[in-house]
Coordinates of C-alpha atoms in Angstrom, one line a residue:
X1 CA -6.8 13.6 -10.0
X2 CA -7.0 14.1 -14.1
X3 CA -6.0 10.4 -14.2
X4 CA -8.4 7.4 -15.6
X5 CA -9.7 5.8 -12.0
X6 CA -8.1 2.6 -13.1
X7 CA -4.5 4.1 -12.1
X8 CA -5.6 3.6 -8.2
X9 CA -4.9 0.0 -9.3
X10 CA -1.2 0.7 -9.6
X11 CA -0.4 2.6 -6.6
X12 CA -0.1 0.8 -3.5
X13 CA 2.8 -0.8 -5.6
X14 CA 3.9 2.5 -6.5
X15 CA 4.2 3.7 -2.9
X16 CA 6.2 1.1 -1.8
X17 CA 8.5 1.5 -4.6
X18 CA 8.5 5.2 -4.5
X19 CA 9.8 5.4 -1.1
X20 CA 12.1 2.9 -1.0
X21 CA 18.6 2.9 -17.9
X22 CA 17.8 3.1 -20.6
X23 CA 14.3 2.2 -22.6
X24 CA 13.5 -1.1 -24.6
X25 CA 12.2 -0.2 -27.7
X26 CA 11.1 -2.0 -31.2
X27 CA 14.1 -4.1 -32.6
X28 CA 13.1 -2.8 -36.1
X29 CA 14.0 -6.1 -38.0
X30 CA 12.1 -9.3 -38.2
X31 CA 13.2 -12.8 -37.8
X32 CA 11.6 -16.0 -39.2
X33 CA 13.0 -18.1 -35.5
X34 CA 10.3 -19.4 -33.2
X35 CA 10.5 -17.8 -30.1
X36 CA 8.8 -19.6 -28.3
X37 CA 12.3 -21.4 -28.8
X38 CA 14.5 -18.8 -27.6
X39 CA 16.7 -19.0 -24.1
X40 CA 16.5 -16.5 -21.5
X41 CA 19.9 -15.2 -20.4
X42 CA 19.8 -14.4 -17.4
X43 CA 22.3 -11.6 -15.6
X44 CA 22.2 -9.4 -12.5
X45 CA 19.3 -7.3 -12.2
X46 CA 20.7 -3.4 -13.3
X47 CA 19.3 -0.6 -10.9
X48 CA 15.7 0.4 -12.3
X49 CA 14.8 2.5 -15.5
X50 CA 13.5 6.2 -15.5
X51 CA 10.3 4.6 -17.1
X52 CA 10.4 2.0 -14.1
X53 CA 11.0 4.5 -11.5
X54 CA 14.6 5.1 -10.6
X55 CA 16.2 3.8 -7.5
X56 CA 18.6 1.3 -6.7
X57 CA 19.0 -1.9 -8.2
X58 CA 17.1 -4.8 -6.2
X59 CA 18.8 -6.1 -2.5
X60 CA 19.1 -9.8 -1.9
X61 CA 16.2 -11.4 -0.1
X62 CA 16.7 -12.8 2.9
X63 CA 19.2 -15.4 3.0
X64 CA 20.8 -14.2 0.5
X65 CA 18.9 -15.0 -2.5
X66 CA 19.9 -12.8 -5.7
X67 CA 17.1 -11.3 -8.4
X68 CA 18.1 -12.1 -11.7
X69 CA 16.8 -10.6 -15.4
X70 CA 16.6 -11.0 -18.7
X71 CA 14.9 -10.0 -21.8
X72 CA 12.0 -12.0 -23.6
X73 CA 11.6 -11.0 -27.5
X74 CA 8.2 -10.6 -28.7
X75 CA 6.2 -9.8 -31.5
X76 CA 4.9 -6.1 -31.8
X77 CA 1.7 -7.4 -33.3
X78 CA 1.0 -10.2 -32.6
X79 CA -1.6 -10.3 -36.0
X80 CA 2.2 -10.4 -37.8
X81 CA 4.4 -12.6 -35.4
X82 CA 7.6 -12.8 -37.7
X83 CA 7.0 -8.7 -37.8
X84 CA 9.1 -6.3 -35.9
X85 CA 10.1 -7.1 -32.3
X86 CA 10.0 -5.8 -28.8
X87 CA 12.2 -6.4 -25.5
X88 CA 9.9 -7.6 -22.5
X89 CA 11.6 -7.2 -19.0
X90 CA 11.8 -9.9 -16.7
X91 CA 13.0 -10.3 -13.3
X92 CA 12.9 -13.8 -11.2
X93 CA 13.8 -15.3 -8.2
X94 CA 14.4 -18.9 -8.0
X95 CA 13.1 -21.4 -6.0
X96 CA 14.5 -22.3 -2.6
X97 CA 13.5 -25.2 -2.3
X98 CA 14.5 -29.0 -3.5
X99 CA 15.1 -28.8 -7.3
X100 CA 12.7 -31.9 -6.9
X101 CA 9.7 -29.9 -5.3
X102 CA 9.7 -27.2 -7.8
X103 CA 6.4 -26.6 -9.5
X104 CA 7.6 -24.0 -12.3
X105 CA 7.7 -20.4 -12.5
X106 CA 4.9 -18.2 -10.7
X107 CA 4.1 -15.0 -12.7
X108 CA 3.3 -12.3 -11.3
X109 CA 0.9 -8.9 -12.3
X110 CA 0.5 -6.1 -9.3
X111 CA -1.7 -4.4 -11.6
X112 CA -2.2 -1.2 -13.2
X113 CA -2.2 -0.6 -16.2
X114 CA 1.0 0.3 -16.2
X115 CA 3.3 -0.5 -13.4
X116 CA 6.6 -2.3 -13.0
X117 CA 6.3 -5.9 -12.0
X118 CA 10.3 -5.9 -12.7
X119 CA 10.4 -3.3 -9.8
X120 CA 7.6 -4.2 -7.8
X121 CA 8.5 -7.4 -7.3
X122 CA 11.7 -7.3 -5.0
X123 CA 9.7 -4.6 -3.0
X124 CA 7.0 -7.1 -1.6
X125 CA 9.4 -10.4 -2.7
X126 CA 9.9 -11.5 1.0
X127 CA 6.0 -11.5 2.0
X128 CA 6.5 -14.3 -0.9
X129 CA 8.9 -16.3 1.1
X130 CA 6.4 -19.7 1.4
X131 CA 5.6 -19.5 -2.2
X132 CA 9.0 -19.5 -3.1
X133 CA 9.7 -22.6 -1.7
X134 CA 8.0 -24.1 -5.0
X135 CA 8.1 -21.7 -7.8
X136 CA 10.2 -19.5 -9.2
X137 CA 8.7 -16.0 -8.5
X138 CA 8.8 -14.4 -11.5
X139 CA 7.3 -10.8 -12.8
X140 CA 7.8 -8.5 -15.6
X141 CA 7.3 -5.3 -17.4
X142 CA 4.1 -5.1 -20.0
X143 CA 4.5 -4.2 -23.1
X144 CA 4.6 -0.2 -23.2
X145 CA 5.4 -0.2 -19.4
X146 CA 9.2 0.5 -17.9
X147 CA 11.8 -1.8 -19.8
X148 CA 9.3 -2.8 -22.1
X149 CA 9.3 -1.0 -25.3
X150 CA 7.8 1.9 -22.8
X151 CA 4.9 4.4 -24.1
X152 CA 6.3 8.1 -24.0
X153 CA 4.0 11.2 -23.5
X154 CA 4.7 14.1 -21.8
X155 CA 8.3 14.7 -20.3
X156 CA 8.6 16.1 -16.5
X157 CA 8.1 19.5 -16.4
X158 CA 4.9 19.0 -18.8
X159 CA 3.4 16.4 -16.1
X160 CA 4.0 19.0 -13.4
X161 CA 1.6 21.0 -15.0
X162 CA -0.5 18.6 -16.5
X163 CA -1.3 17.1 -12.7
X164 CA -1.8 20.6 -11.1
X165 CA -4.8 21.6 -13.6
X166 CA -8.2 21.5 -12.1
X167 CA -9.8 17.9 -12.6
X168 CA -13.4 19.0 -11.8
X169 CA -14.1 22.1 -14.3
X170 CA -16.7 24.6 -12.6
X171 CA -17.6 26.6 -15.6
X172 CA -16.9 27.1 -19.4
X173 CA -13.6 28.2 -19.3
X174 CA -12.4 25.3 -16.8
X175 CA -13.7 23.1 -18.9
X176 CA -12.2 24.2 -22.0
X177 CA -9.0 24.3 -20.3
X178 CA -9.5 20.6 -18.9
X179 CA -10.2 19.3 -22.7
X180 CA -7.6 21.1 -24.3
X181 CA -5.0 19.8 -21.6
X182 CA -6.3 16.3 -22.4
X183 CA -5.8 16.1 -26.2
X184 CA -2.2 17.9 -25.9
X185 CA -1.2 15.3 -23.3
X186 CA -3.1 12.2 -26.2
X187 CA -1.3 14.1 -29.1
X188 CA 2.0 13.7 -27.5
X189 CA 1.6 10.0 -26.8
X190 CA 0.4 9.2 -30.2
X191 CA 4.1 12.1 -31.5
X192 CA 6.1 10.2 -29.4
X193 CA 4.7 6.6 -29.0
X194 CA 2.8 5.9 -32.4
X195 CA 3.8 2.3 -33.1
X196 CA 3.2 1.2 -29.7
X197 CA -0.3 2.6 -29.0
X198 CA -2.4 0.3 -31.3
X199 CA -0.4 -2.9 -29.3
X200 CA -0.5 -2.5 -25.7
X201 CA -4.2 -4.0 -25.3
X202 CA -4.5 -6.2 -23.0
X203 CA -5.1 -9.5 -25.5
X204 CA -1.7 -8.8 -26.8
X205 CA 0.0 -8.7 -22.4
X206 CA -1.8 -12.2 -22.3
X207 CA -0.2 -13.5 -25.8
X208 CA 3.1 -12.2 -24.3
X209 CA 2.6 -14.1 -21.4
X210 CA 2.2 -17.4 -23.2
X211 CA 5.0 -16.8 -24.9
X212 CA 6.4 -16.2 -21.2
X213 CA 5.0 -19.9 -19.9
X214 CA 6.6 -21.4 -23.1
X215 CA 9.9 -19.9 -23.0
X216 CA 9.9 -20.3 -19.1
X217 CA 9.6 -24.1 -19.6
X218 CA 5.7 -24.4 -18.2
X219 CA 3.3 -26.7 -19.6
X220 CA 0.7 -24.9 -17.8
X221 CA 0.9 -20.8 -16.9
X222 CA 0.7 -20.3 -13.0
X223 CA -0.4 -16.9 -12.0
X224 CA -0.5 -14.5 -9.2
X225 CA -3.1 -11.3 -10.6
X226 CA -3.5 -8.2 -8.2
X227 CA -6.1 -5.5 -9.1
X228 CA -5.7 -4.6 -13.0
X229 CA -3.4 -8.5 -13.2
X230 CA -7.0 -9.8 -12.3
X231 CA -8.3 -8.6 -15.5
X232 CA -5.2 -9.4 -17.4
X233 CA -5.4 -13.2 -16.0
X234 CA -8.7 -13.8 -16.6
X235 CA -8.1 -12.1 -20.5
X236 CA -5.3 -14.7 -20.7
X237 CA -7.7 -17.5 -19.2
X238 CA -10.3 -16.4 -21.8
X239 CA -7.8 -16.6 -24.7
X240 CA -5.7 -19.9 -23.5
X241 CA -8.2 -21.9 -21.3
X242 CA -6.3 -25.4 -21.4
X243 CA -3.1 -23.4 -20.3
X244 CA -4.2 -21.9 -17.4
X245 CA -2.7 -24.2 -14.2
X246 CA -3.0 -22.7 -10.7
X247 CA -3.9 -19.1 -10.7
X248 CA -5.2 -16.4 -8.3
X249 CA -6.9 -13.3 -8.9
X250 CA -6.6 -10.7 -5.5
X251 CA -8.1 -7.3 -5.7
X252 CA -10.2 -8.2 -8.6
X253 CA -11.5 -6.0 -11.4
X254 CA -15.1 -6.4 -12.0
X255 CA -15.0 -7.8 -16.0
X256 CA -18.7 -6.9 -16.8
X257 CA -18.0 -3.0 -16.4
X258 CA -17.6 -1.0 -18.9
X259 CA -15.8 2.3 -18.3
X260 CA -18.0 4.5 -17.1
X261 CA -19.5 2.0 -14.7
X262 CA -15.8 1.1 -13.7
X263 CA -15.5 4.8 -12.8
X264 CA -19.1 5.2 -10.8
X265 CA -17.9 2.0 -9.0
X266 CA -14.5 3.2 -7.9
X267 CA -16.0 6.3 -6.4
X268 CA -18.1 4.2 -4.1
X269 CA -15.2 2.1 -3.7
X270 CA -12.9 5.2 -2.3
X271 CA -15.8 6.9 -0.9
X272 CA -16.5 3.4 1.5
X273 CA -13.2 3.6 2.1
X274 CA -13.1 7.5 3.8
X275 CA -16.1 6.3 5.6
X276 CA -14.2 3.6 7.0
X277 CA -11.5 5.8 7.8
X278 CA -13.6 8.5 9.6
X279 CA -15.4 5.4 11.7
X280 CA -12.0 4.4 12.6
X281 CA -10.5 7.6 13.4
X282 CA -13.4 8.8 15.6
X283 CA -13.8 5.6 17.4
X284 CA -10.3 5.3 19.2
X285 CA -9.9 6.0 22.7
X286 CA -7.5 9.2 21.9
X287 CA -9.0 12.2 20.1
X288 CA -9.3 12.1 16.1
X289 CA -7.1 14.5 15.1
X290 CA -8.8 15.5 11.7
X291 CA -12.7 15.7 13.2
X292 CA -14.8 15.2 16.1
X293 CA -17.6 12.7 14.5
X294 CA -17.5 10.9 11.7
X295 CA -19.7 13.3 9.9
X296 CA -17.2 16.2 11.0
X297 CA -14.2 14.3 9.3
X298 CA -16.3 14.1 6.0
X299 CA -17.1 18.0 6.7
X300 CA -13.9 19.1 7.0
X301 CA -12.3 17.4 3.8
X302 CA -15.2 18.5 1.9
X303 CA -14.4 22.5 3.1
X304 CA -10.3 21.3 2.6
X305 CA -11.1 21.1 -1.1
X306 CA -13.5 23.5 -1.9
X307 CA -10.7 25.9 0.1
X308 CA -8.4 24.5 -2.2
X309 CA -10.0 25.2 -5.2
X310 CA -9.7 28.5 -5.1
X311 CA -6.6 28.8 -2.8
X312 CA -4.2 26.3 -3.2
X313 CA -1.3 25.7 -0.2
X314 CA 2.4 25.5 -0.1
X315 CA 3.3 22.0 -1.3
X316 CA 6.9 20.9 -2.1
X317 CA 9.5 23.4 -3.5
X318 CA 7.4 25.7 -5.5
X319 CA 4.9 23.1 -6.4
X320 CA 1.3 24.0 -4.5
X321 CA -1.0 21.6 -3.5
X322 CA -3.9 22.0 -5.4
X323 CA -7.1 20.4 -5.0
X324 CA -6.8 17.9 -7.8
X325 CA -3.2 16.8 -5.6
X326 CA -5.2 17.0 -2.6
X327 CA -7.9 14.5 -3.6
X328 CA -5.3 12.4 -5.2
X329 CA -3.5 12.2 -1.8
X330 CA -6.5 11.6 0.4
X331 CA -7.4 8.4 -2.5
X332 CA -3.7 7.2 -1.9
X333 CA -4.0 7.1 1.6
X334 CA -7.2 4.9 1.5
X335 CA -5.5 2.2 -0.2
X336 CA -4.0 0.6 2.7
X337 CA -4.8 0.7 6.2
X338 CA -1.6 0.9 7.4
X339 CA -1.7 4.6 5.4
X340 CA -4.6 5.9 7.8
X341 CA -2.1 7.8 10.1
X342 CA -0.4 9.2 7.4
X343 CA -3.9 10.8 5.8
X344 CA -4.7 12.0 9.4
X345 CA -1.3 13.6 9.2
X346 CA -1.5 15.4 5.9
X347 CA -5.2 16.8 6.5
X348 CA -4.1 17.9 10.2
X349 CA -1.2 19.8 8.3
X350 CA -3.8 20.7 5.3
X351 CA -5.6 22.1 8.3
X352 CA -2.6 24.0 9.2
X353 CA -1.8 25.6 6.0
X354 CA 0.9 23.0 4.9
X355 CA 0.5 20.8 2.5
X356 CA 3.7 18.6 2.1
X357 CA 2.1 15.3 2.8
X358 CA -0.9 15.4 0.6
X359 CA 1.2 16.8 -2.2
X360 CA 4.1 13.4 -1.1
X361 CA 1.0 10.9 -1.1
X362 CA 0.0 12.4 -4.8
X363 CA 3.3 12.2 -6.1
X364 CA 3.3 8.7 -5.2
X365 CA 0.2 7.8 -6.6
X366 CA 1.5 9.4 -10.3
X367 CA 4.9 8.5 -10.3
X368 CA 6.5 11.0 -9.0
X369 CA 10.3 10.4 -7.6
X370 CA 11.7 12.9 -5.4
X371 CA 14.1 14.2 -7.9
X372 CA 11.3 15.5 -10.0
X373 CA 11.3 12.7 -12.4
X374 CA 8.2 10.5 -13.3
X375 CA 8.2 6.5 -14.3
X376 CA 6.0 6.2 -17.3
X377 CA 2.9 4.6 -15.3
X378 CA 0.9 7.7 -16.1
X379 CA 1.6 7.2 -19.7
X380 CA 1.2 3.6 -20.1
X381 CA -2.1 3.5 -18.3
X382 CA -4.0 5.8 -20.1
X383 CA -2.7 4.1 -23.5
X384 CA -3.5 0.6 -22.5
X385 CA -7.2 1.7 -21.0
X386 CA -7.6 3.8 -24.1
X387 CA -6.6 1.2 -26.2
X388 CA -8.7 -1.9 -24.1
X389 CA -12.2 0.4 -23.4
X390 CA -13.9 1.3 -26.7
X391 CA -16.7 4.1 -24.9
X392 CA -15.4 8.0 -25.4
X393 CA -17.8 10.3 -23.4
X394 CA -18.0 13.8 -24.2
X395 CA -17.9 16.8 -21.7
X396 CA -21.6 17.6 -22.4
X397 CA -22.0 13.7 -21.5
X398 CA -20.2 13.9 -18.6
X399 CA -22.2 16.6 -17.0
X400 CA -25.2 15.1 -17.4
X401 CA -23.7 11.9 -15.3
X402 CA -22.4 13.9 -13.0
X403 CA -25.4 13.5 -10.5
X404 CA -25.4 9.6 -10.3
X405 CA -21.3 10.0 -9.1
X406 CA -22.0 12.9 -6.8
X407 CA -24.8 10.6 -4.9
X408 CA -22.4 7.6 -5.1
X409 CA -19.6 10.2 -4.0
X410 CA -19.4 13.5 -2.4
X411 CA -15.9 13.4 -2.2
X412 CA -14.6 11.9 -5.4
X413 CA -17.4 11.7 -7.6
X414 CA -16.7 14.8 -10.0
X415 CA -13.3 13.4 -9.9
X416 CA -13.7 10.0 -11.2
X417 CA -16.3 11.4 -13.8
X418 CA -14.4 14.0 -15.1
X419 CA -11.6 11.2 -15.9
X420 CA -14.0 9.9 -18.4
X421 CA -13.0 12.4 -21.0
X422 CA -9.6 11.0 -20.9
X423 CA -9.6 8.8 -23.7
X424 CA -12.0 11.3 -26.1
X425 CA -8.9 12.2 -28.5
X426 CA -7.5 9.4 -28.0
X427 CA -5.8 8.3 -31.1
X428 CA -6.6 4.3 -30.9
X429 CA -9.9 2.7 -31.3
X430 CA -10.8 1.0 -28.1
X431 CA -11.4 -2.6 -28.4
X432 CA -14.6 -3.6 -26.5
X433 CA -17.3 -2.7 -24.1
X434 CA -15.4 -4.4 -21.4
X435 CA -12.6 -7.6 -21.3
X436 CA -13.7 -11.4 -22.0
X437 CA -12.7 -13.5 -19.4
X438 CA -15.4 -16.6 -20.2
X439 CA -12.8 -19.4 -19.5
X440 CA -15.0 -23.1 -19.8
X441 CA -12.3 -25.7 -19.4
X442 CA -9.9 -23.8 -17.9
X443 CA -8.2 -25.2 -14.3
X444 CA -10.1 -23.8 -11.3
X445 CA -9.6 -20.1 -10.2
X446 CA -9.2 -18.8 -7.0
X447 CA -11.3 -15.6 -6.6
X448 CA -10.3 -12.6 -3.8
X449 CA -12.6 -10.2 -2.8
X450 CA -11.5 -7.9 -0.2
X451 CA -15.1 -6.2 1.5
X452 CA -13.1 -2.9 1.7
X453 CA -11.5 -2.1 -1.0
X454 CA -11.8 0.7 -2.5
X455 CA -10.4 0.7 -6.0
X456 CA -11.4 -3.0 -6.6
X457 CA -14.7 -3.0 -5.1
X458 CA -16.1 -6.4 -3.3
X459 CA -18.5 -6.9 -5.7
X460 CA -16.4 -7.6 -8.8
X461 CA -14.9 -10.8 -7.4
X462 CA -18.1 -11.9 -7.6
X463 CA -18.7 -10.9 -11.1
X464 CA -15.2 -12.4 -12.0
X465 CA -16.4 -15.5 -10.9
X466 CA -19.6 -15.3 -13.0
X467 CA -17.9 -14.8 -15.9
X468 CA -15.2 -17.1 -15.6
X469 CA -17.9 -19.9 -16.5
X470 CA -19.1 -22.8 -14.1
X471 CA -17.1 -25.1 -12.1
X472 CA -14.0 -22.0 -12.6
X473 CA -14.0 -19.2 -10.3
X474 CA -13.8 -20.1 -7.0
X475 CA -14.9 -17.2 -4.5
X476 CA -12.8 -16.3 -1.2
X477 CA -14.5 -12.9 1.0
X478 CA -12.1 -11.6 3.3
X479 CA -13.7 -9.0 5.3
X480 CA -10.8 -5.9 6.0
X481 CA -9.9 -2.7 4.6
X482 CA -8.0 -1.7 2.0
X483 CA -6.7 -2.8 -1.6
X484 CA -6.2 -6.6 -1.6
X485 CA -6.5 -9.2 0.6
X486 CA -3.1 -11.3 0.6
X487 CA -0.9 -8.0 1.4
X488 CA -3.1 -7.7 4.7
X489 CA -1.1 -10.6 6.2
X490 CA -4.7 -12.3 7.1
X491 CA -3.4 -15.6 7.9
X492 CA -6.7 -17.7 6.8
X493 CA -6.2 -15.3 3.0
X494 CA -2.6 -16.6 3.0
X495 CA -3.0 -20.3 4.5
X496 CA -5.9 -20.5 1.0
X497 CA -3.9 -18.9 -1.2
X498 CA -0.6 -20.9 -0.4
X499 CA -2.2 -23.7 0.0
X500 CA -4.1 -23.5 -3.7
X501 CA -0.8 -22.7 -5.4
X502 CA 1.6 -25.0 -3.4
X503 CA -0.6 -27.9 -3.3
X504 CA -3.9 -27.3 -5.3
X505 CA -6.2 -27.3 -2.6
X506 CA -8.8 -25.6 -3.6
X507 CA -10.4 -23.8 -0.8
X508 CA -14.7 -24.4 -0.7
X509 CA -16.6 -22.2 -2.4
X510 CA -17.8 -19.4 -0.3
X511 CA -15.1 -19.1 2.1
X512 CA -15.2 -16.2 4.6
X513 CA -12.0 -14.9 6.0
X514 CA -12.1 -12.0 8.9

């Protein structure tokens, strides 16, 4: 798991698109036209990118209803507006209802850094079907994600390697190994991707997505934000207060962290989360396949990986499962309850000496296809963290922290610490401690905290709302499992969020959902 933790964000959305051409880049000529003036045109959707994932292009929804995309021009800096340009990717579908009860457009982030909205948004577009009886449901690709002007590091058979290296160095010469891996895979982003990486912060997604509202026809910007798009929304809310109309933040990233405590909080998050699943496992009528006790399921992952560290198994083709792919996989599974039989699955093979499943989950979680070919959401979200977080932690510094995560992890803790080292080399100053999101005057916010989740942890939403600024945030609990809240099909999550964006309801302050 060599990744920044902040990649868990993308990869429930990556699963669902994983299972289931060519790249944007800088225009290289300026233009003195306003674009906030410019007209969409808008085309049948082509079948997804390399740098978005492969695949086929999107099916209809139900009833028939066809995605559509275009291409939004934008600055490349946004300091020098009439500078070069880039190509954002957007995809939409419109309204079903009246032409008279449309509201506007309803943009959507599933989070990140660095996945596809253009691809991610057909795969969970039905579970949207209320919704889209008012808005448009739009999405799109970020700047240096997928369509849009996409950051390039490493190419496949580099990432291969780069994701089979041992995350948690034991001695000197591990650890050597782990740093230099890390500055060849940052000098090849800054050889291949050097006039993107100074402009995929976040502040400059949010300007794009003014532009978006604008272009889109909105007076006001409505917003759905999942995981990282919680971040990104409340950036944007920071930056265009009086814009903001009806927007919700689900899965949501704690805004007062910086990136080391972003890192400690996600290993609690993910190490709550095996808890949960050991609880649950061990609790059912039928016998727990992968322990006894809840302890025992803890017990036996723990000798899994330290088996693994020294003797990986068979994965997929002549790819091994490794204990960095191992840890990856268990962290995939835990985003989603509905993925609990699948980890119990891949540790009883583990068990067994076969480790297809744990190496199938990994791949999902880094963007692997089963063709051997990786989207760029590796790529793009180490640029945009590297290029949003300012701290770079050396390896003597990360030993030293390395008690506080073991205590808040067993399991993951050396995991999520050693990603800390990520953005050392990195060749772009980062830009702050952690994101502003004070938003005084902006429309109210609704808040989602799911009591489960393990890469967004509870206590963020909470945060968010703090930082937002009085009489904004407004906080919704739900107690479940898993990453996000709406996705869970909880009916009294839905019935508040629906009824916020298609009415502006705002649910009370407080509200518990179970």
């Amino acid at each position: 798991m060599p990744n920044p933790p902040r990649l868990r964000a993308a990869a429930l959305a990556a699963t669902a698109l994983l299972l289931a051409a060519t790249l944007a880049g800088c225009s290289g000529d300026s233009q003195d036209e306003d674009l906030s003036a410019q007209k969409l045109n808008w085309k049948d959707c082509p079948a997804p990118s390399r740098a978005e994932g492969g695949g086929d292009a999107p099916s209809p929804l139900p009833g028939g209803a066809e995605w559509q995309c275009a291409t939004l021009k934008a600055p490349l800096d946004w300091a020098e507006p009439k500078g070069d340009r880039i190509d954002i990717a957007l995809i939409r579908a419109k309204a079903s209802g009246a032409e008279g009860k449309r509201i506007g457009s309803l943009v959507f982030n599933f989070g990140g850094p660095g996945g596809s909205g253009v691809t991610t948004l057909p795969a969970f577009g039905s579970d949207y079907a209320k919704l889209r009886t008012r808005y448009d449901l739009v999405s799109f690709d970020p700047r240096g994600v997928g369509r849009s002007a996409a950051v390039e590091c490493l190419n496949d058979p580099q990432l291969d390697a780069y994701f089979e290296q041992d995350a948690t160095p034991d001695d000197a010469a591990e650890r050597a190994t782990l740093l230099d891996n890390t500055k060849e895979f940052n000098a090849a982003c800054e050889e291949n991707s050097k006039k993107m990486l100074p402009h995929v912060r976040t502040t400059d997604t949010a300007r794009d997505m003014d532009l978006m509202r604008q272009v889109l026809g909105d007076g006001k910007l409505y917003y759905f934000g999942i995981s990282y798009g919680t971040e990104l929304g409340g950036v944007y809310a920071h930056l265009f207060p009086k814009h903001v109309g009806r927007a919700v933040f689900d899965a949501v990233v704690d805004p007062t962290q910086n990136s080391e405590q972003g890192s400690l909080g996600q290993a609690e998050g993910f190490q709550l989360a095996l808890d949960n699943f050991a609880e649950d496992c061990t609790s059912q009528p039928t016998d727990c396949p992968v322990g006894d006790t809840a302890q025992d399921v803890r017990n036996r992952i723990a000798k899994l990986l330290a088996d693994l560290d020294q003797h990986p198994l068979p994965g997929i083709g002549q790819r091994v499962l490794t204990q960095s792919a191992a840890t990856n996989g268990i962290a995939q599974a835990l985003y989603s309850k509905d993925f609990w039989e699948y980890l119990s699955e891949g540790l009883q093979q583990a068990y067994e000496g076969d480790g297809r499943v744990l190496m199938l989950l990994s791949d999902l979680m880094n963007g692997r296809s089963e063709n051997g070919e990786y989207s760029n959401l590796t790529a793009a979200n180490i640029s945009i963290n590297c290029a949003d977080y300012k701290p770079r932690y050396t390896a003597a510094e990360v030993e030293r922290k390395l008690p506080a995560f073991r205590a808040a992890s067993p399991l993951f803790g050396d995991f999520m610490a050693w990603s800390m080292v990520t953005c050392t080399d990195w060749a772009v100053t980062g830009a702050a401690d952690h994101p502003d999101v004070s938003a005084g005057g902006s429309a109210p916010i609704l808040v989602v905290g799911n009591t489960g989740d393990p890469a967004t942890p509870y206590e963020g939403a909470r945060k968010m709302v703090q930082a937002l600024g009085e009489g904004v945030g407004v906080e919704l609990t739900y107690k479940g499992q898993g990453h996000g809240s709406y996705h869970s099909k909880n009916k009294c999550v839905q019935d508040a969020v629906n009824g916020y964006l298609l009415t502006g309801k705002v649910p009370a302050a407080g509200t518990v959902c179970s």
